[in-house]
Coordinates of C-alpha atoms in Angstrom, one line a residue:
Chain A
M952 CA 77.3 95.6 63.1
L953 CA 76.8 96.5 58.9
T954 CA 75.1 94.7 56.1
I955 CA 76.6 95.0 52.9
M956 CA 74.7 94.4 49.9
D957 CA 76.1 90.7 48.0
I958 CA 78.3 92.4 45.5
D959 CA 79.7 91.5 41.6
I960 CA 83.0 91.5 41.8
R961 CA 83.2 93.9 39.4
D962 CA 81.9 96.0 42.2
L963 CA 85.2 96.6 43.3
I964 CA 86.3 98.2 39.9
D965 CA 83.8 100.1 38.6
E966 CA 83.2 103.8 40.3
E967 CA 79.5 104.1 39.7
D968 CA 77.5 104.2 42.6
D969 CA 75.0 102.2 43.0
D970 CA 71.6 103.4 43.9
N971 CA 70.4 101.9 46.5
Q972 CA 70.5 104.0 49.8
E973 CA 70.0 102.0 52.3
E974 CA 72.8 99.4 52.6
M975 CA 76.4 100.4 52.0
T976 CA 77.9 100.0 49.0
A977 CA 82.0 97.7 49.3
Q978 CA 82.7 101.2 46.5
K979 CA 81.3 103.4 49.3
V980 CA 83.3 101.2 52.7
L981 CA 85.8 100.6 51.0
Q982 CA 86.5 104.3 50.5
I983 CA 85.9 104.6 54.3
V984 CA 88.9 102.9 55.0
E985 CA 90.4 104.7 52.8
R986 CA 90.6 107.7 54.6
A987 CA 91.0 106.5 57.8
W988 CA 93.7 104.9 56.6
L989 CA 94.5 108.5 55.0
N990 CA 94.0 110.0 58.3
E991 CA 95.7 107.7 60.4
K992 CA 99.1 108.5 57.9
F993 CA 99.6 112.2 58.5
S994 CA 97.9 112.7 61.8
P995 CA 100.0 112.9 64.4
E996 CA 98.2 111.5 67.9
I997 CA 96.4 108.0 66.9
L998 CA 92.4 108.9 65.5
P999 CA 88.9 107.0 66.4
H1000 CA 89.4 103.5 65.4
Q1001 CA 87.3 102.3 62.3
T1002 CA 87.4 98.2 63.4
D1003 CA 84.2 97.6 62.0
Y1004 CA 84.9 98.9 58.4
V1005 CA 88.0 96.8 58.4
D1006 CA 86.4 93.8 59.6
C1007 CA 83.6 94.6 57.0
L1008 CA 85.8 95.0 54.6
L1009 CA 87.7 92.2 55.3
E1010 CA 84.5 89.5 55.0
Q1011 CA 84.0 91.2 51.3
I1012 CA 87.6 90.0 50.6
K1013 CA 87.0 86.8 51.6
G1014 CA 84.8 86.8 49.5
M1015 CA 85.5 87.9 46.3
E1016 CA 88.5 85.2 46.9
G1017 CA 86.2 82.3 47.0
N1018 CA 85.0 84.0 42.9
L1019 CA 87.9 84.6 42.0
A1020 CA 88.9 81.2 43.0
K1021 CA 85.7 79.7 40.6
L1022 CA 86.5 81.3 37.7
S1023 CA 88.4 79.7 35.5
K1024 CA 92.8 80.5 35.1
T1025 CA 92.9 81.7 31.8
D1026 CA 91.0 84.8 32.3
P1027 CA 93.2 87.9 32.3
K1028 CA 90.2 89.4 34.3
V1029 CA 91.6 87.7 37.2
D1030 CA 95.3 88.8 37.6
L1031 CA 93.6 92.6 38.0
H1032 CA 90.5 92.0 39.9
K1033 CA 93.9 89.8 42.3
L1034 CA 95.9 92.6 42.3
E1035 CA 93.4 95.1 43.3
L1036 CA 92.4 92.2 46.2
E1037 CA 96.3 93.1 46.9
R1038 CA 95.9 96.6 46.9
I1039 CA 92.7 97.3 49.3
K1040 CA 94.5 94.5 51.6
F1041 CA 97.9 96.7 51.5
V1042 CA 95.6 99.6 52.8
I1043 CA 93.9 97.7 55.5
T1044 CA 97.5 96.3 57.1
S1045 CA 99.4 99.7 56.4
Y1046 CA 96.0 101.0 58.1
L1047 CA 96.7 99.1 61.3
R1048 CA 100.3 98.6 61.1
T1049 CA 100.4 102.8 61.8
R1050 CA 98.1 102.3 64.7
L1051 CA 100.0 100.2 66.2
K1052 CA 103.0 101.5 65.8
K1053 CA 101.5 105.0 67.8
I1054 CA 99.9 102.4 70.0
E1055 CA 103.3 102.1 70.4
S1056 CA 105.4 105.0 70.4
F1057 CA 102.5 106.6 72.5
C1058 CA 102.0 103.5 75.0
V1059 CA 101.5 105.7 78.5
R1060 CA 99.7 108.4 77.0
V1061 CA 97.1 106.9 74.5
L1062 CA 96.0 104.3 78.0
E1063 CA 95.6 107.5 80.0
E1064 CA 93.6 109.0 77.7
E1065 CA 91.8 105.9 76.7
A1066 CA 90.7 105.4 80.7
T1067 CA 88.6 108.8 80.7
R1068 CA 86.5 107.5 77.8
S1069 CA 83.5 105.7 77.7
E1070 CA 83.3 102.2 76.4
E1071 CA 81.3 104.0 73.0
D1072 CA 83.8 106.4 72.3
A1073 CA 86.6 105.1 72.8
Y1074 CA 89.3 105.2 70.3
L1075 CA 91.1 101.8 70.5
S1076 CA 89.2 98.6 69.4
P1077 CA 89.2 96.6 72.5
A1078 CA 91.8 94.0 70.4
E1079 CA 94.4 97.2 70.2
L1080 CA 93.6 98.2 74.1
K1081 CA 94.4 94.8 75.2
F1082 CA 97.5 94.8 72.9
A1083 CA 98.5 98.6 74.6
K1084 CA 98.7 97.1 78.3
E1085 CA 100.1 94.8 77.7
F1086 CA 103.2 95.9 75.6
A1087 CA 103.2 98.7 78.4
L1088 CA 103.5 96.2 81.4
N1089 CA 105.5 94.3 79.5
A1090 CA 108.2 97.2 78.7
D1091 CA 107.7 98.1 82.6
N1092 CA 108.7 95.1 83.5
H1093 CA 111.5 95.2 81.1
F1094 CA 112.5 98.2 82.5
D1095 CA 112.2 97.4 86.3
T1096 CA 115.1 94.9 85.5
I1097 CA 117.5 97.1 85.8
L1098 CA 116.3 99.7 87.7
R1099 CA 116.0 96.9 91.0
H1100 CA 119.2 97.4 90.8
M1101 CA 119.7 100.8 91.3
P1102 CA 120.2 102.6 94.9
H1103 CA 116.5 102.5 96.8
L1104 CA 115.7 106.0 95.8
Y1105 CA 115.9 106.1 92.7
N1106 CA 114.7 102.5 91.6
K1107 CA 111.4 104.1 89.8
L1108 CA 110.2 105.4 86.9
D1109 CA 108.5 108.6 86.6
R1110 CA 105.9 108.7 84.9
N1111 CA 106.8 112.1 83.4
K1112 CA 110.3 110.7 82.6
K1113 CA 108.7 107.5 80.4
I1114 CA 106.2 109.2 78.7
I1115 CA 106.2 110.7 75.6
E1116 CA 103.4 112.8 73.6
P1117 CA 102.8 113.0 69.5
N1118 CA 103.3 116.7 68.9
L1119 CA 99.6 118.0 68.2
N1120 CA 101.1 121.3 66.7
S1121 CA 103.2 119.6 64.0
F1122 CA 101.5 120.4 60.0
V1123 CA 99.1 119.1 58.5
F1124 CA 98.0 119.0 54.9
L1125 CA 94.6 119.0 54.9
K1126 CA 91.8 118.8 52.2
C1127 CA 87.7 120.7 53.4
N1128 CA 85.1 118.5 52.2
K1129 CA 82.7 121.0 54.0
H1130 CA 82.2 124.4 54.5
I1131 CA 83.0 125.0 58.3
D1132 CA 83.1 128.7 59.8
S1133 CA 85.3 129.0 62.3
V1134 CA 88.7 127.1 62.6
I1135 CA 91.5 129.2 66.0
I1136 CA 94.3 129.2 65.0
K1137 CA 96.6 129.6 67.8
N1138 CA 100.0 131.5 67.0
T1139 CA 102.1 129.9 70.5
L1140 CA 105.2 132.0 69.9
E1141 CA 102.7 135.3 70.3
G1142 CA 100.1 134.4 72.1
Q1143 CA 97.7 134.9 69.7
E1144 CA 94.9 133.6 68.2
E1145 CA 93.6 133.9 63.9
E1146 CA 90.5 133.1 63.3
I1147 CA 89.8 131.7 59.2
V1148 CA 86.7 130.5 57.3
L1149 CA 87.7 127.2 55.6
E1150 CA 85.9 127.0 52.2
D1151 CA 84.7 123.5 50.6
G1152 CA 87.0 121.9 48.5
S1153 CA 89.7 124.0 49.5
Q1154 CA 93.8 123.0 50.5
H1155 CA 95.3 124.0 53.3
L1156 CA 98.7 123.4 55.3
M1157 CA 98.2 123.9 59.0
P1158 CA 98.7 123.1 62.5
Y1159 CA 97.1 119.5 63.4
S1160 CA 95.8 120.6 66.8
S1161 CA 93.6 123.9 65.1
I1162 CA 91.5 120.4 63.2
A1163 CA 91.7 118.0 65.0
E1164 CA 87.8 118.1 66.2
F1165 CA 87.4 118.3 62.0
V1166 CA 89.7 115.6 61.0
K1167 CA 88.0 113.1 64.1
K1168 CA 83.8 114.0 63.1
G1169 CA 85.3 113.8 58.9
T1170 CA 84.8 117.6 57.3
V1171 CA 88.1 118.1 56.5
Q1172 CA 90.7 115.4 55.2
L1173 CA 94.1 114.3 55.6
I1174 CA 96.2 114.2 52.5
Chain B
M1329 CA 134.6 112.4 86.1
Y1330 CA 130.9 111.2 86.9
C1331 CA 128.8 109.0 83.9
D1332 CA 131.9 108.6 81.7
K1333 CA 130.7 105.0 81.8
V1334 CA 127.3 105.4 80.4
I1335 CA 127.7 108.0 78.0
E1336 CA 130.7 105.1 76.4
L1337 CA 127.8 102.5 76.3
L1338 CA 125.5 104.4 74.4
K1339 CA 127.9 105.7 71.7
E1340 CA 128.6 101.6 71.5
L1341 CA 124.8 101.1 70.5
E1342 CA 125.1 105.0 68.7
R1343 CA 128.0 103.2 66.0
S1344 CA 126.5 99.6 65.4
R1345 CA 124.7 99.3 62.5
E1346 CA 121.1 100.2 63.0
D1347 CA 119.5 96.4 61.9
T1348 CA 121.9 94.7 64.3
I1349 CA 122.3 94.8 68.1
P1350 CA 125.7 94.3 69.9
P1351 CA 126.1 92.2 72.3
Y1352 CA 124.2 93.2 76.4
N1353 CA 127.1 95.5 77.5
N1354 CA 126.5 93.7 80.5
D1355 CA 129.8 94.6 82.5
G1356 CA 129.3 97.5 81.5
I1357 CA 125.8 98.4 82.9
N1358 CA 127.2 96.7 86.6
H1359 CA 129.9 99.0 86.3
V1360 CA 127.2 101.9 86.2
L1361 CA 125.1 100.6 88.4
S1362 CA 128.3 100.8 90.9
E1363 CA 129.3 104.1 90.3
M1364 CA 125.0 105.0 91.1
K1365 CA 125.6 103.7 94.3
T1366 CA 128.6 105.2 95.4
L1367 CA 127.6 108.0 94.9
D1368 CA 124.7 107.0 96.8
A1369 CA 126.9 106.4 99.6
E1370 CA 128.7 109.4 99.1
I1371 CA 125.4 111.6 99.5
I1372 CA 125.0 109.4 102.7
D1373 CA 128.4 109.8 104.0
L1374 CA 128.2 113.9 103.3
L1375 CA 124.7 114.8 104.9
R1376 CA 126.1 112.2 108.4
T1377 CA 129.2 113.4 108.3
Q1378 CA 128.4 117.5 107.6
K1379 CA 125.3 117.7 109.4
D1380 CA 126.0 121.4 110.6
N1381 CA 127.4 123.2 107.2
L1382 CA 125.8 120.7 104.6
P1383 CA 128.0 121.4 101.6
L1384 CA 125.3 121.7 99.1
D1385 CA 126.6 121.9 95.9
A1386 CA 128.4 118.3 96.4
I1387 CA 125.0 116.6 96.3
R1388 CA 124.1 118.2 94.2
L1389 CA 126.1 117.3 91.6
R1390 CA 126.4 113.3 92.5
R1391 CA 122.0 113.5 92.6
A1392 CA 122.7 115.2 89.0
A1393 CA 125.2 112.1 88.6
I1394 CA 122.6 110.2 89.3
E1395 CA 119.6 110.7 87.6
R1396 CA 122.0 111.2 84.6
N1397 CA 123.4 107.8 84.5
K1398 CA 120.0 106.0 85.5
R1399 CA 117.9 108.1 82.0
C1400 CA 121.5 106.8 80.1
L1401 CA 121.3 103.4 81.1
L1402 CA 117.4 103.5 80.5
T1403 CA 117.8 104.6 76.8
Y1404 CA 120.2 102.5 76.4
I1405 CA 117.8 99.3 77.1
W1406 CA 115.2 101.1 75.4
T1407 CA 117.0 102.0 72.2
R1408 CA 117.9 97.9 72.0
I1409 CA 114.3 96.3 72.8
Q1410 CA 112.9 99.3 69.4
R1411 CA 115.8 97.2 67.2
L1412 CA 114.9 94.2 69.0
K1413 CA 110.8 95.1 68.3
E1414 CA 111.8 96.3 63.8
M1415 CA 113.6 92.8 64.1
R1416 CA 110.2 91.3 64.8
W1417 CA 108.3 93.2 61.5
E1418 CA 111.5 92.4 59.5
I1419 CA 112.5 89.0 60.0
G1420 CA 109.5 87.3 62.2
A1421 CA 109.3 85.8 65.4
I1422 CA 112.4 83.1 65.5
L1423 CA 115.5 85.3 66.0
P1424 CA 118.6 84.1 64.4
S1425 CA 121.0 82.8 66.6
D1426 CA 123.3 85.4 66.7
V1427 CA 121.4 87.9 67.1
R1428 CA 120.0 85.5 70.4
Q1429 CA 123.5 85.1 71.3
N1430 CA 123.8 89.5 71.8
L1431 CA 120.8 89.5 74.7
S1432 CA 120.0 89.3 78.1
Q1433 CA 118.3 86.7 79.6
S1434 CA 115.2 89.9 80.1
E1435 CA 115.2 91.1 77.1
I1436 CA 114.7 87.4 75.1
E1437 CA 111.3 87.8 77.1
W1438 CA 110.2 90.8 76.7
F1439 CA 111.0 89.5 72.9
N1440 CA 108.9 86.5 74.0
N1441 CA 105.9 88.4 75.2
Y1442 CA 106.1 91.0 72.5
C1443 CA 105.6 88.5 70.1
K1444 CA 102.4 86.4 72.1
T1445 CA 101.0 90.5 72.4
L1446 CA 101.4 90.9 68.3
V1447 CA 100.1 87.0 67.4
S1448 CA 97.0 87.6 69.9
Y1449 CA 96.1 91.1 68.3
M1450 CA 96.8 90.0 64.7
K1451 CA 94.7 86.7 65.1
T1452 CA 91.6 88.5 66.6
I1453 CA 91.9 90.8 62.9
G1454 CA 88.9 89.9 60.3
P1455 CA 86.5 87.1 60.2
D1456 CA 88.2 84.1 60.2
T1457 CA 91.7 82.9 61.3
G1458 CA 93.3 87.0 61.4
L1459 CA 95.1 89.0 59.5
N1460 CA 99.2 89.3 59.4
L1461 CA 99.9 92.6 59.3
T1462 CA 104.1 91.7 58.8
Q1463 CA 102.8 90.5 55.4
D1464 CA 101.9 93.5 52.2
T1465 CA 104.3 95.5 53.6
K1466 CA 105.0 97.9 49.9
P1467 CA 102.2 99.1 48.2
P1468 CA 101.9 96.3 46.1
K1469 CA 102.7 97.7 42.1
S1470 CA 101.9 93.8 39.8
L1471 CA 100.7 90.3 41.2
Y1472 CA 104.1 88.4 39.8
T1473 CA 107.1 89.3 41.2
E1474 CA 110.9 87.6 40.0
V1475 CA 113.1 86.0 42.2
R1476 CA 116.2 84.4 42.4
S1477 CA 116.8 81.6 44.4
L1478 CA 119.2 81.7 47.5
V1479 CA 119.9 78.1 48.3
D1480 CA 118.0 74.7 47.2
A1481 CA 114.9 75.3 49.4
G1482 CA 113.0 72.1 48.3
K1483 CA 109.1 72.2 47.7
L1484 CA 107.9 74.8 47.6
E1485 CA 103.2 74.6 47.3
L1486 CA 101.4 77.4 44.9
E1487 CA 98.8 79.0 46.0
S1488 CA 97.4 77.1 42.9
G1489 CA 98.7 73.5 44.3
E1490 CA 100.8 73.2 42.0
V1491 CA 104.3 72.3 43.6
L1492 CA 107.4 74.0 42.5
I1493 CA 111.3 73.2 43.8
L1494 CA 113.2 75.9 43.9
R1495 CA 117.2 75.6 43.0
K1496 CA 119.7 77.5 43.6
N1497 CA 120.2 80.2 41.1
S1498 CA 117.4 79.9 39.2
Q1499 CA 114.8 82.3 38.8
Y1500 CA 110.9 82.4 39.5
M1501 CA 108.1 84.0 38.9
L1502 CA 106.5 84.4 42.6
S1503 CA 103.2 85.8 43.9
R1504 CA 103.9 88.3 46.0
S1505 CA 102.4 87.5 48.6
Q1506 CA 104.1 83.9 48.6
A1507 CA 107.6 85.5 47.9
E1508 CA 107.5 88.1 50.8
P1509 CA 107.8 86.2 53.6
L1510 CA 111.0 83.7 51.7
I1511 CA 112.6 87.6 50.9
R1512 CA 112.8 88.4 54.5
Q1513 CA 113.9 84.5 55.3
G1514 CA 116.7 85.1 52.7
V1515 CA 115.6 81.7 50.7
L1516 CA 114.7 84.2 47.3
E1517 CA 116.2 88.0 46.4
Q1518 CA 113.9 89.7 44.6
V1519 CA 115.5 90.5 40.9
R1520 CA 115.5 94.1 40.3
Q1521 CA 114.2 95.3 37.5

């Protein structure tokens, strides 16, 4: 679990970073969640979950709502803080919603991939995994009510026919956070490969598959 | 021709509005299923009677027709549950009776299970009772929103503890989080700025 220093609600709006190196500020956590949200929104496949940060932020929101309730209602700052909290809540719910939508669409695929990963580098949080499994089972049961009336050679559904895969070659806009020496872009039409260098801070448009690993590491940010 | 009926089913679905679900066409589905059985029986019959000189093309054609029927039927029910799923997010766990009437038994079961799965997932998020993901669907531009009441909805307790009485055709300023579910239920209407 992360530890967060007890912060005043003002830190939420202030852009300045605290000089506290050891512990993460709420500002920092918010930044991580916002980045995760953008990446999740623009990437075609599901990314490793950031549930710890989300939980941490929700904990903070709860505390801040408590603080706000204590302040006088006539204070104009209260409404500003409340609006800011609403914005953060939107980011969190939108992030989790986007993930659920991907889990639902690519259910079979996501579960198959998840089965090959160990617990430490799981992409889904335990709750999401449970959701995915139940969703898949529910869909299978529903399909089965019609499949079982079909002639017996045809009353099964092949994995290949029900799987929906994300298009990993779709193009994404990205911004580079760090210098990357070599990114390989495959030209699937001509079967050629091209190697390029990404400068720190530069922006590009390229197929997602070429930079998927950098997105997961956090060296590039999808925009 | 083979597969005509199933295409009709899909067209019927396609022609309906995307936020509605047309009645579950049981007759149509049974018709397609019986066509599949007939085709299957014909294949078996061909295999039995013309062992020496198999009419391969005739068999292939019938197989393809069966596969197509299957694929289209599954598309039909898959598309329907996609729409049902949208409704869970838009309207909530309680479906209006006119929608319910149009569903098959299995679809109602699917919907109930989906609600259960979703709610148990949402309960796990955050520190205490969970987070309702069906709220906060649009980026908030302001804290309050102007709404008009469409019905005499009666008392509404505000977050601050005050009680507001909602009367038909009156306008109110409500906090977004409180107004959103009521707008979706059709009690309130957003007043465009």
